[in-house]
Amino acid sequence: AQRVTQPEKLLSVFKGAPVELKCNYSYSGSPELFWYVQYSRQRLQLLLRHISRESIKGFTADLNKGETSFHLKKPFAQEEDSAMYYCALNNQGGKLIFGQGTELSVKP
Amino acid sequence: KAGVTQTPRYLIKTRGQQVTLSCSPISGHRSVSWYQQTPGQGLQFLFEYFSETQRNKGNFPGRFSGRQFSNSRSEMNVSTLELGDSALYLCASSSVHRGYTEAFFGQGTRLTVV
């Protein structure tokens, strides 16, 4: 079955520290993976997609098919990065399977 | 380009009633998906409509239904409301760009069942 797992419900770091939000997936085929972010009182928005291999707001994510992982990383966390982060797998067109989410808290 | 618009933003209903939520996708997007977001279950897929046809369906009871109109606007209906249906309902419209799907979410409708 297709599944996305985010093992950490809450990740708390200090400003300037490195951040890694973990995401593992289960999918039979070539996955289409995304990271979505939800800032307080804002809508869910796309942060990264694996296919574009881009860096957004200093975040990067590499797809590791051997480990079935798509971890989100940032070398130096900022307070404005505090938000809920969701890893998602695109399954059949417009159907997204989300992980449970990780709340990132960046302390000053 | 206007984003995904959901109406109403907030709803309070009584157990046993029914409710209809509306979603206007981004212009040109033909796929509309619905999700239920709760603190306990997170984001769960309800169903997806593409060109007025249901293309995908999640694991929700038949009380949850939807439809899509020719202008791609979509509605979601929940009948015989239960307390557990209290949630944030999100709509997303999608397009395929350079071979991959990108979903844009609305602000959601907060449904409270009392």
PDB file of N, CA, C and O in Angstrom, chain A residues 39-79:
ATOM      1  N   TYR A  39       2.097  27.566   7.247  1.00  0.00           N
ATOM      2  CA  TYR A  39       2.419  28.550   8.279  1.00  0.00           C
ATOM      3  C   TYR A  39       1.145  28.867   9.052  1.00  0.00           C
ATOM      4  O   TYR A  39       0.040  28.644   8.569  1.00  0.00           O
ATOM      5  N   SER A  40       1.333  29.402  10.254  1.00  0.00           N
ATOM      6  CA  SER A  40       0.189  29.689  11.108  1.00  0.00           C
ATOM      7  C   SER A  40      -0.836  30.556  10.389  1.00  0.00           C
ATOM      8  O   SER A  40      -0.489  31.593   9.831  1.00  0.00           O
ATOM      9  N   ARG A  41      -2.083  30.075  10.352  1.00  0.00           N
ATOM     10  CA  ARG A  41      -3.211  30.818   9.757  1.00  0.00           C
ATOM     11  C   ARG A  41      -3.075  31.042   8.255  1.00  0.00           C
ATOM     12  O   ARG A  41      -3.734  31.929   7.703  1.00  0.00           O
ATOM     13  N   GLN A  42      -2.230  30.269   7.609  1.00  0.00           N
ATOM     14  CA  GLN A  42      -2.122  30.380   6.154  1.00  0.00           C
ATOM     15  C   GLN A  42      -2.485  29.046   5.509  1.00  0.00           C
ATOM     16  O   GLN A  42      -2.554  28.017   6.160  1.00  0.00           O
ATOM     17  N   ARG A  43      -2.737  29.111   4.220  1.00  0.00           N
ATOM     18  CA  ARG A  43      -3.115  27.890   3.526  1.00  0.00           C
ATOM     19  C   ARG A  43      -1.918  26.991   3.294  1.00  0.00           C
ATOM     20  O   ARG A  43      -0.761  27.430   3.321  1.00  0.00           O
ATOM     21  N   LEU A  44      -2.206  25.740   3.079  1.00  0.00           N
ATOM     22  CA  LEU A  44      -1.170  24.770   2.731  1.00  0.00           C
ATOM     23  C   LEU A  44      -0.571  25.158   1.382  1.00  0.00           C
ATOM     24  O   LEU A  44      -1.299  25.422   0.422  1.00  0.00           O
ATOM     25  N   GLN A  45       0.739  25.206   1.316  1.00  0.00           N
ATOM     26  CA  GLN A  45       1.379  25.607   0.066  1.00  0.00           C
ATOM     27  C   GLN A  45       2.569  24.707  -0.249  1.00  0.00           C
ATOM     28  O   GLN A  45       3.223  24.184   0.637  1.00  0.00           O
ATOM     29  N   LEU A  46       2.799  24.571  -1.534  1.00  0.00           N
ATOM     30  CA  LEU A  46       3.890  23.727  -1.994  1.00  0.00           C
ATOM     31  C   LEU A  46       5.233  24.374  -1.671  1.00  0.00           C
ATOM     32  O   LEU A  46       5.444  25.560  -1.930  1.00  0.00           O
ATOM     33  N   LEU A  47       6.124  23.598  -1.086  1.00  0.00           N
ATOM     34  CA  LEU A  47       7.467  24.087  -0.802  1.00  0.00           C
ATOM     35  C   LEU A  47       8.454  23.551  -1.843  1.00  0.00           C
ATOM     36  O   LEU A  47       9.167  24.317  -2.473  1.00  0.00           O
ATOM     37  N   LEU A  48       8.461  22.236  -2.005  1.00  0.00           N
ATOM     38  CA  LEU A  48       9.419  21.608  -2.909  1.00  0.00           C
ATOM     39  C   LEU A  48       8.783  20.427  -3.615  1.00  0.00           C
ATOM     40  O   LEU A  48       7.907  19.764  -3.060  1.00  0.00           O
ATOM     41  N   ARG A  49       9.272  20.146  -4.806  1.00  0.00           N
ATOM     42  CA  ARG A  49       8.909  18.916  -5.485  1.00  0.00           C
ATOM     43  C   ARG A  49      10.195  18.212  -5.902  1.00  0.00           C
ATOM     44  O   ARG A  49      11.150  18.877  -6.302  1.00  0.00           O
ATOM     45  N   HIS A  50      10.220  16.913  -5.814  1.00  0.00           N
ATOM     46  CA  HIS A  50      11.493  16.216  -6.004  1.00  0.00           C
ATOM     47  C   HIS A  50      11.987  16.346  -7.432  1.00  0.00           C
ATOM     48  O   HIS A  50      13.187  16.378  -7.675  1.00  0.00           O
ATOM     49  N   ILE A  51      11.080  16.446  -8.358  1.00  0.00           N
ATOM     50  CA  ILE A  51      11.466  16.384  -9.760  1.00  0.00           C
ATOM     51  C   ILE A  51      12.259  17.624 -10.189  1.00  0.00           C
ATOM     52  O   ILE A  51      13.045  17.575 -11.120  1.00  0.00           O
ATOM     53  N   SER A  52      12.049  18.738  -9.502  1.00  0.00           N
ATOM     54  CA  SER A  52      12.707  19.968  -9.938  1.00  0.00           C
ATOM     55  C   SER A  52      14.060  20.165  -9.274  1.00  0.00           C
ATOM     56  O   SER A  52      14.827  21.022  -9.702  1.00  0.00           O
ATOM     57  N   ARG A  53      14.341  19.418  -8.198  1.00  0.00           N
ATOM     58  CA  ARG A  53      15.639  19.464  -7.541  1.00  0.00           C
ATOM     59  C   ARG A  53      16.072  20.909  -7.233  1.00  0.00           C
ATOM     60  O   ARG A  53      17.207  21.308  -7.493  1.00  0.00           O
ATOM     61  N   GLU A  54      15.155  21.688  -6.739  1.00  0.00           N
ATOM     62  CA  GLU A  54      15.440  23.093  -6.477  1.00  0.00           C
ATOM     63  C   GLU A  54      15.625  23.337  -4.988  1.00  0.00           C
ATOM     64  O   GLU A  54      15.379  22.466  -4.162  1.00  0.00           O
ATOM     65  N   SER A  55      16.086  24.546  -4.671  1.00  0.00           N
ATOM     66  CA  SER A  55      16.196  24.971  -3.283  1.00  0.00           C
ATOM     67  C   SER A  55      15.243  26.136  -3.087  1.00  0.00           C
ATOM     68  O   SER A  55      15.306  27.125  -3.816  1.00  0.00           O
ATOM     69  N   ILE A  56      14.348  26.006  -2.127  1.00  0.00           N
ATOM     70  CA  ILE A  56      13.375  27.060  -1.851  1.00  0.00           C
ATOM     71  C   ILE A  56      13.530  27.483  -0.398  1.00  0.00           C
ATOM     72  O   ILE A  56      13.518  26.647   0.502  1.00  0.00           O
ATOM     73  N   LYS A  57      13.699  28.777  -0.190  1.00  0.00           N
ATOM     74  CA  LYS A  57      13.886  29.321   1.168  1.00  0.00           C
ATOM     75  C   LYS A  57      15.006  28.592   1.905  1.00  0.00           C
ATOM     76  O   LYS A  57      14.963  28.419   3.126  1.00  0.00           O
ATOM     77  N   GLY A  58      16.006  28.131   1.163  1.00  0.00           N
ATOM     78  CA  GLY A  58      17.149  27.457   1.767  1.00  0.00           C
ATOM     79  C   GLY A  58      16.935  25.979   2.022  1.00  0.00           C
ATOM     80  O   GLY A  58      17.853  25.282   2.452  1.00  0.00           O
ATOM     81  N   PHE A  59      15.735  25.471   1.754  1.00  0.00           N
ATOM     82  CA  PHE A  59      15.426  24.061   1.942  1.00  0.00           C
ATOM     83  C   PHE A  59      15.746  23.263   0.684  1.00  0.00           C
ATOM     84  O   PHE A  59      15.527  23.732  -0.433  1.00  0.00           O
ATOM     85  N   THR A  60      16.241  22.054   0.896  1.00  0.00           N
ATOM     86  CA  THR A  60      16.442  21.107  -0.188  1.00  0.00           C
ATOM     87  C   THR A  60      15.914  19.751   0.258  1.00  0.00           C
ATOM     88  O   THR A  60      15.779  19.483   1.460  1.00  0.00           O
ATOM     89  N   ALA A  61      15.625  18.912  -0.712  1.00  0.00           N
ATOM     90  CA  ALA A  61      15.185  17.547  -0.412  1.00  0.00           C
ATOM     91  C   ALA A  61      15.651  16.656  -1.538  1.00  0.00           C
ATOM     92  O   ALA A  61      15.448  16.972  -2.710  1.00  0.00           O
ATOM     93  N   ASP A  62      16.268  15.559  -1.182  1.00  0.00           N
ATOM     94  CA  ASP A  62      16.763  14.617  -2.172  1.00  0.00           C
ATOM     95  C   ASP A  62      15.999  13.309  -2.066  1.00  0.00           C
ATOM     96  O   ASP A  62      15.816  12.767  -0.978  1.00  0.00           O
ATOM     97  N   LEU A  63      15.586  12.819  -3.212  1.00  0.00           N
ATOM     98  CA  LEU A  63      14.901  11.540  -3.250  1.00  0.00           C
ATOM     99  C   LEU A  63      15.936  10.423  -3.220  1.00  0.00           C
ATOM    100  O   LEU A  63      16.834  10.378  -4.071  1.00  0.00           O
ATOM    101  N   ASN A  64      15.821   9.527  -2.258  1.00  0.00           N
ATOM    102  CA  ASN A  64      16.716   8.382  -2.150  1.00  0.00           C
ATOM    103  C   ASN A  64      15.855   7.136  -2.334  1.00  0.00           C
ATOM    104  O   ASN A  64      15.178   6.677  -1.420  1.00  0.00           O
ATOM    105  N   LYS A  65      15.882   6.614  -3.544  1.00  0.00           N
ATOM    106  CA  LYS A  65      15.000   5.474  -3.850  1.00  0.00           C
ATOM    107  C   LYS A  65      15.430   4.218  -3.101  1.00  0.00           C
ATOM    108  O   LYS A  65      14.600   3.380  -2.747  1.00  0.00           O
ATOM    109  N   GLY A  66      16.734   4.086  -2.841  1.00  0.00           N
ATOM    110  CA  GLY A  66      17.212   2.901  -2.121  1.00  0.00           C
ATOM    111  C   GLY A  66      16.669   2.854  -0.706  1.00  0.00           C
ATOM    112  O   GLY A  66      16.278   1.793  -0.205  1.00  0.00           O
ATOM    113  N   GLU A  67      16.648   4.015  -0.050  1.00  0.00           N
ATOM    114  CA  GLU A  67      16.152   4.094   1.312  1.00  0.00           C
ATOM    115  C   GLU A  67      14.680   4.519   1.359  1.00  0.00           C
ATOM    116  O   GLU A  67      14.122   4.683   2.443  1.00  0.00           O
ATOM    117  N   THR A  68      14.079   4.716   0.208  1.00  0.00           N
ATOM    118  CA  THR A  68      12.697   5.219   0.088  1.00  0.00           C
ATOM    119  C   THR A  68      12.482   6.402   1.022  1.00  0.00           C
ATOM    120  O   THR A  68      11.548   6.424   1.845  1.00  0.00           O
ATOM    121  N   SER A  69      13.348   7.389   0.879  1.00  0.00           N
ATOM    122  CA  SER A  69      13.248   8.561   1.741  1.00  0.00           C
ATOM    123  C   SER A  69      13.267   9.831   0.915  1.00  0.00           C
ATOM    124  O   SER A  69      13.756   9.854  -0.231  1.00  0.00           O
ATOM    125  N   PHE A  70      12.751  10.880   1.507  1.00  0.00           N
ATOM    126  CA  PHE A  70      12.710  12.198   0.865  1.00  0.00           C
ATOM    127  C   PHE A  70      12.794  13.231   1.987  1.00  0.00           C
ATOM    128  O   PHE A  70      11.874  13.976   2.242  1.00  0.00           O
ATOM    129  N   HIS A  71      13.942  13.239   2.656  1.00  0.00           N
ATOM    130  CA  HIS A  71      14.103  14.113   3.820  1.00  0.00           C
ATOM    131  C   HIS A  71      14.295  15.557   3.407  1.00  0.00           C
ATOM    132  O   HIS A  71      14.973  15.855   2.424  1.00  0.00           O
ATOM    133  N   LEU A  72      13.752  16.459   4.208  1.00  0.00           N
ATOM    134  CA  LEU A  72      13.855  17.900   3.959  1.00  0.00           C
ATOM    135  C   LEU A  72      14.959  18.478   4.849  1.00  0.00           C
ATOM    136  O   LEU A  72      14.968  18.229   6.048  1.00  0.00           O
ATOM    137  N   LYS A  73      15.840  19.255   4.243  1.00  0.00           N
ATOM    138  CA  LYS A  73      16.988  19.759   5.000  1.00  0.00           C
ATOM    139  C   LYS A  73      17.178  21.253   4.794  1.00  0.00           C
ATOM    140  O   LYS A  73      16.856  21.796   3.724  1.00  0.00           O
ATOM    141  N   LYS A  74      17.719  21.869   5.844  1.00  0.00           N
ATOM    142  CA  LYS A  74      18.128  23.266   5.746  1.00  0.00           C
ATOM    143  C   LYS A  74      19.334  23.436   6.647  1.00  0.00           C
ATOM    144  O   LYS A  74      19.303  23.012   7.808  1.00  0.00           O
ATOM    145  N   PRO A  75      20.398  24.045   6.163  1.00  0.00           N
ATOM    146  CA  PRO A  75      21.624  24.109   6.972  1.00  0.00           C
ATOM    147  C   PRO A  75      21.517  25.048   8.171  1.00  0.00           C
ATOM    148  O   PRO A  75      22.112  24.776   9.216  1.00  0.00           O
ATOM    149  N   PHE A  76      20.748  26.126   8.028  1.00  0.00           N
ATOM    150  CA  PHE A  76      20.660  27.106   9.118  1.00  0.00           C
ATOM    151  C   PHE A  76      19.202  27.539   9.293  1.00  0.00           C
ATOM    152  O   PHE A  76      18.683  28.298   8.487  1.00  0.00           O
ATOM    153  N   ALA A  77      18.562  27.057  10.325  1.00  0.00           N
ATOM    154  CA  ALA A  77      17.144  27.350  10.526  1.00  0.00           C
ATOM    155  C   ALA A  77      16.915  28.801  10.942  1.00  0.00           C
ATOM    156  O   ALA A  77      17.736  29.389  11.659  1.00  0.00           O
ATOM    157  N   GLN A  78      15.809  29.360  10.479  1.00  0.00           N
ATOM    158  CA  GLN A  78      15.392  30.716  10.843  1.00  0.00           C
ATOM    159  C   GLN A  78      14.060  30.641  11.593  1.00  0.00           C
ATOM    160  O   GLN A  78      13.284  29.705  11.400  1.00  0.00           O
ATOM    161  N   GLU A  79      13.792  31.651  12.414  1.00  0.00           N
ATOM    162  CA  GLU A  79      12.540  31.640  13.184  1.00  0.00           C
ATOM    163  C   GLU A  79      11.326  31.585  12.276  1.00  0.00           C
ATOM    164  O   GLU A  79      10.326  30.937  12.614  1.00  0.00           O
TER     165      GLU A  79
END
